[in-house]
């Protein structure tokens, strides 16, 4: 049993911390931040179901916010990160990767293209300083890289009824997936992006620190009366939701030793670009084919996979290891991701060593659930 | 919530004597279920297996983690709570009632004397 992390143990807290305390949240450490894991009266499974069936509101303010601006800022970012910013226009966002020279993943992040001279990056909490450092060192004269980690809250509204909740809170809805709108709300600028980490329809809001409480209150208050029930959802539910979709988590499924080629994230790499960090190593690995690929696992029995567990095929010994795993609240079975030898492809039956027991799983292409299908 | 009529262990299990004194019904405490979070799977040693006080006799899985379930007393596993196979969440919603986990036929009734009283257990969790 892990001890709850408080505000007095050297961890950073969100601008919404007091509200989480008032809601009876349990806290855990995420990348140096004390963030809500689950809420009193909710719990990971209920909060998970709320997102699949109605709507949940997450505080993900621990995510980084790095501004790259100045003449040629977008071109500069495009020479560093893997995805091709030329595929999107100002007002759109993109999933991309920051790789090391050897092709390992320093971080995965969302880039918001505001204009040729202005890009907002949302890295993971634990990697923000490193991403900012690498960009800052490489930046040409006139392009500045500003780490604004503490200046903004990030609030994710996720679930099939997200639009009703945002509308009731006076925020714009209905824009295309992976596009964003910047609006003034109560005199402060709010970025409203059609993004998320749950697979459901939803939005992520970037809100100046001082306005975070008012926006949070408006979103949660939207659940009264005839409107949909809105619950605060913690990071435990966020993890089961993303695992059901097979979305990778940095530090587990992608890492400095697990490349985007191995993780089958080639779609987030601009292979036609002349350069990006790690391009030579990644092109070579892609041509040679890596020894292992990240694949999905679904339990045939009652086993629940956990990171680090070994995976076996009859007669072949170990063929890899689990990188993420949990109980799927939607399917009510164990699901996970594993790095497996190249020959172990979708449809194969494998055994996972679950603390000494051999449990059967089927290698399955994610997602493990169909978003939007749980609404009742 | 620590009912007065049960005995406890420092591993956050409770024991209720049933079957005329020779059988211990075992579950986890309200404190334990709250700390573990939503329990999604309960794995137990088979009925008929011998267990030793203080040794693992099963596992409780939440969405995020796994915790060992320790035998509070020595004896033989007499029954599982079969309802947990489909509804492991009973351990959360009714930890002292329908969420009981196993029954153990006691090898020696006197070992019950070594368990914590409700008052002792309350003091133990208050000091963590």
GROMACS .gro file of C-alpha atoms in nm, chain A residues 6-167:
model
  162
    6UNK     CA    1   0.096   1.540   0.059
    7UNK     CA    2   0.186   1.896  -0.018
    8UNK     CA    3   0.466   1.911   0.238
    9UNK     CA    4   0.698   1.646   0.097
   10UNK     CA    5   0.879   1.857  -0.161
   11UNK     CA    6   0.631   1.778  -0.438
   12UNK     CA    7   0.474   2.045  -0.653
   13UNK     CA    8   0.099   2.085  -0.640
   14UNK     CA    9  -0.158   2.192  -0.896
   15UNK     CA   10  -0.338   2.528  -0.879
   16UNK     CA   11  -0.644   2.309  -0.811
   17UNK     CA   12  -0.489   2.123  -0.518
   18UNK     CA   13  -0.718   2.269  -0.251
   19UNK     CA   14  -1.022   2.166  -0.452
   20UNK     CA   15  -0.894   1.809  -0.473
   21UNK     CA   16  -0.839   1.803  -0.097
   22UNK     CA   17  -1.195   1.930  -0.045
   23UNK     CA   18  -1.321   1.653  -0.276
   24UNK     CA   19  -1.149   1.391  -0.061
   25UNK     CA   20  -0.892   1.292  -0.324
   26UNK     CA   21  -0.617   1.041  -0.263
   27UNK     CA   22  -0.291   1.175  -0.396
   28UNK     CA   23   0.008   1.012  -0.561
   29UNK     CA   24   0.335   1.137  -0.702
   30UNK     CA   25   0.352   1.189  -1.078
   31UNK     CA   26   0.680   1.327  -1.212
   32UNK     CA   27   0.751   1.534  -0.902
   33UNK     CA   28   0.391   1.651  -0.857
   34UNK     CA   29   0.135   1.543  -0.600
   35UNK     CA   30  -0.176   1.481  -0.809
   36UNK     CA   31  -0.519   1.327  -0.746
   37UNK     CA   32  -0.525   0.950  -0.798
   38UNK     CA   33  -0.897   0.906  -0.728
   39UNK     CA   34  -1.176   1.084  -0.544
   40UNK     CA   35  -1.384   0.998  -0.243
   41UNK     CA   36  -1.716   0.848  -0.346
   42UNK     CA   37  -1.570   0.762  -0.684
   43UNK     CA   38  -1.272   0.533  -0.721
   44UNK     CA   39  -1.080   0.428  -1.029
   45UNK     CA   40  -1.348   0.200  -1.173
   46UNK     CA   41  -1.643   0.438  -1.127
   47UNK     CA   42  -1.443   0.731  -1.263
   48UNK     CA   43  -1.334   0.518  -1.558
   49UNK     CA   44  -1.695   0.424  -1.636
   50UNK     CA   45  -1.808   0.785  -1.606
   51UNK     CA   46  -1.564   0.880  -1.883
   52UNK     CA   47  -1.675   0.593  -2.109
   53UNK     CA   48  -2.047   0.657  -2.048
   54UNK     CA   49  -2.087   1.027  -1.967
   55UNK     CA   50  -1.803   1.262  -1.880
   56UNK     CA   51  -1.513   1.298  -1.639
   57UNK     CA   52  -1.296   1.601  -1.560
   58UNK     CA   53  -0.925   1.548  -1.495
   59UNK     CA   54  -0.666   1.784  -1.355
   60UNK     CA   55  -0.350   1.717  -1.555
   61UNK     CA   56  -0.172   2.037  -1.457
   62UNK     CA   57   0.146   1.838  -1.392
   63UNK     CA   58   0.190   1.820  -1.769
   64UNK     CA   59   0.455   2.060  -1.894
   65UNK     CA   60   0.400   2.375  -2.096
   66UNK     CA   61   0.694   2.488  -2.306
   67UNK     CA   62   0.663   2.785  -2.540
   68UNK     CA   63   0.894   2.804  -2.842
   69UNK     CA   64   0.867   3.142  -3.011
   70UNK     CA   65   1.049   3.383  -3.233
   71UNK     CA   66   1.114   3.400  -3.607
   72UNK     CA   67   1.122   3.047  -3.750
   73UNK     CA   68   1.012   2.879  -3.424
   74UNK     CA   69   0.795   2.621  -3.604
   75UNK     CA   70   1.069   2.537  -3.855
   76UNK     CA   71   1.311   2.492  -3.567
   77UNK     CA   72   1.075   2.259  -3.379
   78UNK     CA   73   1.024   2.067  -3.704
   79UNK     CA   74   1.399   2.006  -3.732
   80UNK     CA   75   1.403   1.860  -3.377
   81UNK     CA   76   1.085   1.661  -3.305
   82UNK     CA   77   0.982   1.360  -3.509
   83UNK     CA   78   0.640   1.441  -3.653
   84UNK     CA   79   0.605   1.673  -3.950
   85UNK     CA   80   0.458   2.009  -3.853
   86UNK     CA   81   0.400   2.078  -4.223
   87UNK     CA   82   0.117   1.824  -4.202
   88UNK     CA   83  -0.085   2.066  -3.989
   89UNK     CA   84  -0.190   2.430  -4.007
   90UNK     CA   85  -0.197   2.699  -3.737
   91UNK     CA   86  -0.481   2.614  -3.499
   92UNK     CA   87  -0.402   2.243  -3.508
   93UNK     CA   88  -0.214   2.019  -3.269
   94UNK     CA   89   0.000   1.713  -3.330
   95UNK     CA   90   0.130   1.413  -3.136
   96UNK     CA   91   0.507   1.405  -3.169
   97UNK     CA   92   0.821   1.265  -3.011
   98UNK     CA   93   1.144   1.407  -2.882
   99UNK     CA   94   1.410   1.146  -2.957
  100UNK     CA   95   1.774   1.115  -2.862
  101UNK     CA   96   2.043   1.071  -3.125
  102UNK     CA   97   2.026   0.692  -3.076
  103UNK     CA   98   1.651   0.693  -3.151
  104UNK     CA   99   1.538   0.637  -2.792
  105UNK     CA  100   1.242   0.844  -2.676
  106UNK     CA  101   1.322   1.135  -2.444
  107UNK     CA  102   0.951   1.219  -2.432
  108UNK     CA  103   0.626   1.211  -2.624
  109UNK     CA  104   0.432   1.533  -2.639
  110UNK     CA  105   0.159   1.735  -2.806
  111UNK     CA  106   0.262   2.033  -3.015
  112UNK     CA  107   0.015   2.317  -3.065
  113UNK     CA  108   0.098   2.513  -3.379
  114UNK     CA  109  -0.012   2.870  -3.311
  115UNK     CA  110   0.177   3.017  -3.603
  116UNK     CA  111   0.511   3.004  -3.781
  117UNK     CA  112   0.668   3.188  -3.490
  118UNK     CA  113   0.487   3.029  -3.196
  119UNK     CA  114   0.455   2.665  -3.086
  120UNK     CA  115   0.323   2.545  -2.751
  121UNK     CA  116   0.451   2.205  -2.639
  122UNK     CA  117   0.288   1.985  -2.373
  123UNK     CA  118   0.549   1.732  -2.255
  124UNK     CA  119   0.517   1.487  -1.965
  125UNK     CA  120   0.578   1.628  -1.618
  126UNK     CA  121   0.896   1.435  -1.548
  127UNK     CA  122   1.053   1.517  -1.887
  128UNK     CA  123   0.960   1.882  -1.928
  129UNK     CA  124   1.287   2.027  -1.803
  130UNK     CA  125   1.488   1.791  -2.026
  131UNK     CA  126   1.282   1.867  -2.338
  132UNK     CA  127   1.315   2.239  -2.267
  133UNK     CA  128   1.690   2.204  -2.210
  134UNK     CA  129   1.749   2.017  -2.537
  135UNK     CA  130   1.544   2.266  -2.739
  136UNK     CA  131   1.702   2.562  -2.566
  137UNK     CA  132   2.055   2.441  -2.639
  138UNK     CA  133   1.974   2.378  -3.004
  139UNK     CA  134   1.768   2.692  -3.063
  140UNK     CA  135   1.894   2.940  -3.323
  141UNK     CA  136   1.939   3.307  -3.239
  142UNK     CA  137   1.603   3.479  -3.205
  143UNK     CA  138   1.409   3.164  -3.106
  144UNK     CA  139   1.344   3.143  -2.734
  145UNK     CA  140   1.236   2.837  -2.539
  146UNK     CA  141   1.040   2.922  -2.224
  147UNK     CA  142   0.949   2.658  -1.965
  148UNK     CA  143   0.614   2.778  -1.826
  149UNK     CA  144   0.539   2.464  -1.628
  150UNK     CA  145   0.384   2.643  -1.329
  151UNK     CA  146   0.201   2.920  -1.513
  152UNK     CA  147  -0.093   2.716  -1.643
  153UNK     CA  148  -0.335   2.448  -1.534
  154UNK     CA  149  -0.436   2.178  -1.780
  155UNK     CA  150  -0.787   2.039  -1.741
  156UNK     CA  151  -0.908   1.744  -1.950
  157UNK     CA  152  -1.281   1.700  -2.008
  158UNK     CA  153  -1.334   1.353  -2.151
  159UNK     CA  154  -1.639   1.148  -2.240
  160UNK     CA  155  -1.923   1.131  -2.493
  161UNK     CA  156  -2.108   1.421  -2.324
  162UNK     CA  157  -1.807   1.655  -2.305
  163UNK     CA  158  -1.959   1.908  -2.544
  164UNK     CA  159  -2.256   1.970  -2.313
  165UNK     CA  160  -2.024   2.031  -2.020
  166UNK     CA  161  -1.801   2.276  -2.206
  167UNK     CA  162  -2.100   2.461  -2.350
   0.00000   0.00000   0.00000
